[in-house]
């Protein structure tokens, strides 16, 4: 009897230990295409944040490729993905549970443009927002950036898919494709018939958050605590510079004409009172 009791206690302890140490899989949306590298950095940042929690998490790509709105729908339904880095808007913050720490330190709001080769001079005289009148500009149909640009009086041509927008630019359907300083260099490599316009930058206060399903409060809190820990110990900035330092220097933001735009999509909860969360182009960090 005593031996059987001891065996039972040992098995119970082993089962508890195995359950406590089991790796928890967190699914992150797969890129839209084989050449889409936009998810590399946020996925690594997510894994960094979760590595600083007590739970053993592993981040894996989902088996389904999806655009931004599909990501929102899947998170809202609690299917196929547990977390994604998505540009914020009041609607998305209402439908999902945001972790309000800017994933890219606000760099989604720093935009420089792709143009067709040989057409850089189209923007030589652009100095103000008014000077953009007549310039054909495009964004994704469901992207919050489209609403931001339109709210500033910019006429926007909408594209249905991410890859399709590059084809539309090459085909002459529009002239200027504003892209984040984080995204544009990889996109240029993938589209060698295009060039980066060297003189102008658009800027608005904007970024992506990690979003989860509204009911997934434990994961949300773990991500928040992990990000705060990474900010405090410098590992957030280290990863950020590893990915984006060279690209930011290449963008030469300080040398460009900056056209400031207002962002009507910001919510009152935006952590604009925490300067350590936002990139300062003058300090380079």
Coordinates of C-alpha atoms in Angstrom, one line a residue:
X1 CA 0.0 0.0 0.0
X2 CA 2.8 2.5 1.0
X3 CA 4.7 1.6 -2.2
X4 CA 1.7 2.2 -4.4
X5 CA 1.0 5.5 -2.7
X6 CA 4.6 6.6 -3.3
X7 CA 4.3 5.6 -7.0
X8 CA 1.1 7.5 -7.3
X9 CA 2.6 10.7 -5.8
X10 CA 5.6 10.3 -8.1
X11 CA 3.5 10.0 -11.2
X12 CA 1.4 12.9 -10.2
X13 CA 4.5 15.1 -9.7
X14 CA 5.9 14.0 -13.0
X15 CA 2.7 14.8 -14.8
X16 CA 2.4 18.2 -13.1
X17 CA 6.0 19.0 -14.1
X18 CA 5.5 17.9 -17.7
X19 CA 2.3 20.1 -17.9
X20 CA 4.0 23.1 -16.3
X21 CA 7.0 22.9 -18.6
X22 CA 5.1 22.1 -21.8
X23 CA 5.8 24.6 -24.6
X24 CA 2.9 26.7 -25.6
X25 CA 2.7 27.4 -29.3
X26 CA 1.7 30.9 -30.5
X27 CA 0.7 31.1 -34.1
X28 CA 1.6 34.3 -36.0
X29 CA 0.3 35.0 -39.6
X30 CA 2.4 33.7 -42.4
X31 CA 3.7 36.3 -44.9
X32 CA 1.6 37.1 -47.9
X33 CA 4.2 35.8 -50.3
X34 CA 7.6 34.1 -50.4
X35 CA 9.4 37.5 -50.9
X36 CA 7.3 39.3 -48.2
X37 CA 9.8 40.0 -45.3
X38 CA 7.6 42.4 -43.3
X39 CA 6.9 39.8 -40.6
X40 CA 10.5 38.9 -39.8
X41 CA 11.2 41.7 -37.2
X42 CA 7.8 41.7 -35.3
X43 CA 7.9 37.9 -35.1
X44 CA 11.4 38.1 -33.6
X45 CA 10.3 40.9 -31.2
X46 CA 7.3 38.8 -30.1
X47 CA 9.6 35.8 -29.4
X48 CA 11.9 38.1 -27.5
X49 CA 9.1 39.5 -25.4
X50 CA 7.7 36.0 -24.6
X51 CA 11.1 34.7 -23.7
X52 CA 11.1 37.1 -20.7
X53 CA 7.9 35.5 -19.3
X54 CA 7.5 32.5 -17.0
X55 CA 5.7 30.5 -19.7
X56 CA 7.6 28.6 -22.3
X57 CA 6.3 30.0 -25.5
X58 CA 7.3 29.2 -29.1
X59 CA 6.2 31.4 -32.0
X60 CA 5.3 29.7 -35.3
X61 CA 3.9 30.9 -38.6
X62 CA 0.3 29.9 -39.3
X63 CA -0.4 27.6 -42.3
X64 CA -2.5 30.3 -44.0
X65 CA -1.3 33.4 -45.8
X66 CA -3.4 36.4 -45.1
X67 CA -3.6 40.2 -45.6
X68 CA -4.2 42.7 -42.7
X69 CA -8.0 42.5 -42.7
X70 CA -7.9 38.7 -42.8
X71 CA -5.6 38.8 -39.8
X72 CA -8.1 40.9 -37.9
X73 CA -11.0 38.5 -38.8
X74 CA -9.0 35.4 -37.8
X75 CA -8.0 37.0 -34.5
X76 CA -11.5 38.2 -33.8
X77 CA -12.8 34.7 -34.5
X78 CA -10.1 33.0 -32.4
X79 CA -9.0 30.9 -35.4
X80 CA -5.7 30.1 -37.1
X81 CA -3.6 32.8 -35.3
X82 CA -3.2 33.9 -31.7
X83 CA -1.3 37.2 -32.2
X84 CA -0.3 39.6 -35.0
X85 CA 1.4 42.9 -35.4
X86 CA -1.1 45.1 -37.1
X87 CA -1.2 48.8 -37.8
X88 CA -3.6 50.4 -35.3
X89 CA -6.9 52.1 -35.8
X90 CA -9.8 52.8 -33.5
X91 CA -11.9 50.1 -35.1
X92 CA -9.2 47.5 -34.7
X93 CA -8.5 48.5 -31.1
X94 CA -12.3 48.1 -30.4
X95 CA -12.6 44.7 -32.1
X96 CA -9.4 43.2 -30.7
X97 CA -7.2 43.5 -27.6
X98 CA -4.1 45.7 -28.3
X99 CA -0.8 45.7 -26.4
X100 CA -0.2 49.5 -26.7
X101 CA 3.6 49.5 -27.2
X102 CA 4.5 50.6 -30.7
X103 CA 6.2 47.6 -32.4
X104 CA 8.3 49.7 -34.8
X105 CA 8.8 52.7 -32.5
X106 CA 6.5 54.8 -34.7
X107 CA 8.4 54.1 -38.0
X108 CA 5.3 53.0 -39.8
X109 CA 4.5 56.7 -39.9
X110 CA 7.7 57.7 -41.6
X111 CA 7.1 57.1 -45.3
X112 CA 9.3 57.5 -48.4
X113 CA 8.2 56.5 -51.9
X114 CA 8.8 54.0 -54.6
X115 CA 8.7 55.4 -58.2
X116 CA 9.5 54.0 -61.6
X117 CA 13.1 54.2 -62.7
X118 CA 13.9 57.5 -64.3
X119 CA 11.0 59.4 -62.7
X120 CA 12.6 60.8 -59.6
X121 CA 12.5 64.3 -60.9
X122 CA 8.7 64.3 -60.8
X123 CA 9.1 65.3 -57.1
X124 CA 12.0 67.8 -57.4
X125 CA 9.6 70.7 -56.7
X126 CA 7.5 69.0 -54.0
X127 CA 7.9 71.0 -50.7
X128 CA 4.4 71.1 -49.2
X129 CA 1.3 69.0 -49.0
X130 CA -0.3 71.2 -51.7
X131 CA 2.5 70.2 -54.0
X132 CA 1.3 66.6 -54.0
X133 CA -1.9 67.6 -55.9
X134 CA -1.9 65.8 -59.2
X135 CA 0.6 63.1 -58.0
X136 CA -1.1 59.7 -58.3
X137 CA -0.5 57.9 -55.0
X138 CA -1.6 54.4 -54.0
X139 CA -2.1 52.3 -50.9
X140 CA -3.8 49.0 -50.0
X141 CA -7.6 49.1 -50.0
X142 CA -7.9 48.0 -46.3
X143 CA -4.9 49.8 -44.9
X144 CA -5.4 52.5 -42.3
X145 CA -2.8 54.5 -44.2
X146 CA -5.3 55.1 -47.0
X147 CA -7.7 56.8 -44.6
X148 CA -4.9 58.9 -43.1
X149 CA -3.8 60.1 -46.5
X150 CA -7.3 60.8 -47.6
X151 CA -8.1 62.8 -44.4
X152 CA -5.2 65.1 -45.4
X153 CA -6.8 65.8 -48.8
X154 CA -4.6 63.3 -50.7
X155 CA -6.4 61.4 -53.4
X156 CA -5.5 57.7 -53.1
X157 CA -5.7 54.9 -55.6
X158 CA -6.5 51.6 -53.9
X159 CA -5.0 48.2 -54.6
X160 CA -6.6 45.0 -53.6
X161 CA -3.4 43.1 -52.8
X162 CA 0.1 43.9 -51.5
X163 CA 1.9 42.3 -54.5
X164 CA -0.6 43.8 -57.0
X165 CA 0.3 47.3 -56.0
X166 CA 3.9 46.9 -57.2
X167 CA 2.6 45.6 -60.5
X168 CA 0.2 48.6 -60.8
X169 CA 3.1 51.0 -60.2
X170 CA 5.3 49.3 -62.8
X171 CA 2.4 49.4 -65.3
X172 CA 1.9 53.2 -64.8
X173 CA -1.4 53.0 -62.9
X174 CA 0.0 55.5 -60.4
X175 CA 3.2 57.4 -59.7
X176 CA 4.2 57.2 -56.1
X177 CA 3.9 54.3 -53.5
X178 CA 4.6 55.6 -50.0
X179 CA 6.2 52.9 -48.0
X180 CA 7.6 52.7 -44.4
X181 CA 11.3 53.3 -44.1
X182 CA 11.4 49.8 -42.6
X183 CA 9.8 48.0 -45.6
X184 CA 11.0 49.9 -48.7
X185 CA 14.5 48.5 -49.1
X186 CA 13.4 44.9 -49.2
X187 CA 10.6 45.8 -51.5
X188 CA 13.1 47.6 -53.8
X189 CA 15.3 44.5 -53.9
X190 CA 12.2 42.5 -54.9
X191 CA 11.2 45.0 -57.6
X192 CA 14.4 46.1 -59.4
X193 CA 12.5 48.2 -62.0
X194 CA 11.6 50.7 -59.3
X195 CA 13.6 53.3 -57.5
X196 CA 13.4 55.1 -54.1
X197 CA 12.4 58.8 -54.5
X198 CA 15.3 60.7 -52.7
X199 CA 13.8 64.1 -51.7
X200 CA 10.5 63.8 -49.8
X201 CA 9.3 62.1 -46.7
X202 CA 5.7 61.9 -45.4
X203 CA 5.3 61.7 -41.6
X204 CA 2.4 61.0 -39.4
X205 CA 2.1 59.7 -35.8
X206 CA 1.4 56.0 -36.3
X207 CA 2.5 52.5 -35.7
X208 CA 1.5 48.8 -35.2
X209 CA 0.7 47.1 -32.0
X210 CA 0.6 43.4 -31.2
X211 CA -3.1 42.4 -31.2
X212 CA -4.8 39.3 -29.7
X213 CA -8.4 38.1 -29.3
X214 CA -10.3 40.1 -26.7
X215 CA -10.6 37.0 -24.5
X216 CA -6.9 36.1 -24.6
X217 CA -6.0 38.4 -21.7
X218 CA -3.2 36.1 -20.3
X219 CA -1.3 36.1 -23.6
X220 CA -1.8 39.9 -23.9
X221 CA -0.4 40.5 -20.4
X222 CA 2.6 38.2 -21.0
X223 CA 3.4 40.1 -24.2
X224 CA 3.0 43.5 -22.4
X225 CA 5.3 42.5 -19.5
X226 CA 7.8 40.9 -21.9
X227 CA 8.0 44.1 -24.0
X228 CA 8.4 46.3 -21.0
X229 CA 11.2 44.1 -19.7
X230 CA 12.9 44.2 -23.1
X231 CA 12.6 48.0 -23.2
X232 CA 14.1 48.2 -19.6
X233 CA 17.1 46.0 -20.3
X234 CA 17.9 47.4 -23.8
X235 CA 17.2 44.2 -25.7
X236 CA 14.2 45.9 -27.6
X237 CA 16.5 48.7 -28.9
X238 CA 19.2 46.2 -29.7
X239 CA 16.9 44.1 -31.9
X240 CA 15.5 47.2 -33.4
X241 CA 18.9 48.5 -34.4
X242 CA 20.0 45.1 -35.7
X243 CA 17.1 45.1 -38.1
X244 CA 16.6 48.7 -39.0
X245 CA 19.7 50.8 -38.2
X246 CA 21.3 50.5 -41.6
X247 CA 18.0 51.1 -43.4
X248 CA 17.3 54.2 -41.3
X249 CA 20.7 55.6 -42.2
X250 CA 20.1 54.8 -45.8
X251 CA 16.8 56.7 -45.7
X252 CA 18.5 60.0 -44.8
X253 CA 15.4 61.4 -43.2
X254 CA 17.2 64.4 -41.9
X255 CA 18.1 65.5 -45.4
X256 CA 14.6 65.2 -46.8
X257 CA 11.7 67.6 -47.1
X258 CA 9.3 66.3 -44.5
X259 CA 5.6 66.8 -45.1
X260 CA 3.7 66.4 -41.8
X261 CA 0.3 64.8 -41.9
X262 CA -2.3 64.6 -39.2
X263 CA -3.6 61.1 -38.2
X264 CA -7.3 61.1 -37.3
X265 CA -7.1 57.4 -36.4
X266 CA -5.2 57.8 -33.2
X267 CA -7.1 56.8 -30.0
X268 CA -6.9 58.6 -26.6
X269 CA -5.0 55.5 -25.3
X270 CA -2.1 56.0 -27.7
X271 CA 1.0 56.2 -25.4
X272 CA 2.2 59.5 -26.9
X273 CA 3.4 60.6 -23.4
X274 CA 6.1 58.0 -23.4
X275 CA 8.9 59.3 -25.7
X276 CA 11.1 56.2 -25.1
X277 CA 8.5 54.2 -27.2
X278 CA 8.9 56.3 -30.3
X279 CA 11.8 56.8 -32.7
X280 CA 13.4 60.2 -32.7
X281 CA 14.9 60.9 -36.1
X282 CA 17.1 63.7 -34.7
X283 CA 18.7 61.4 -32.2
X284 CA 18.7 58.4 -34.5
X285 CA 17.0 56.1 -32.0

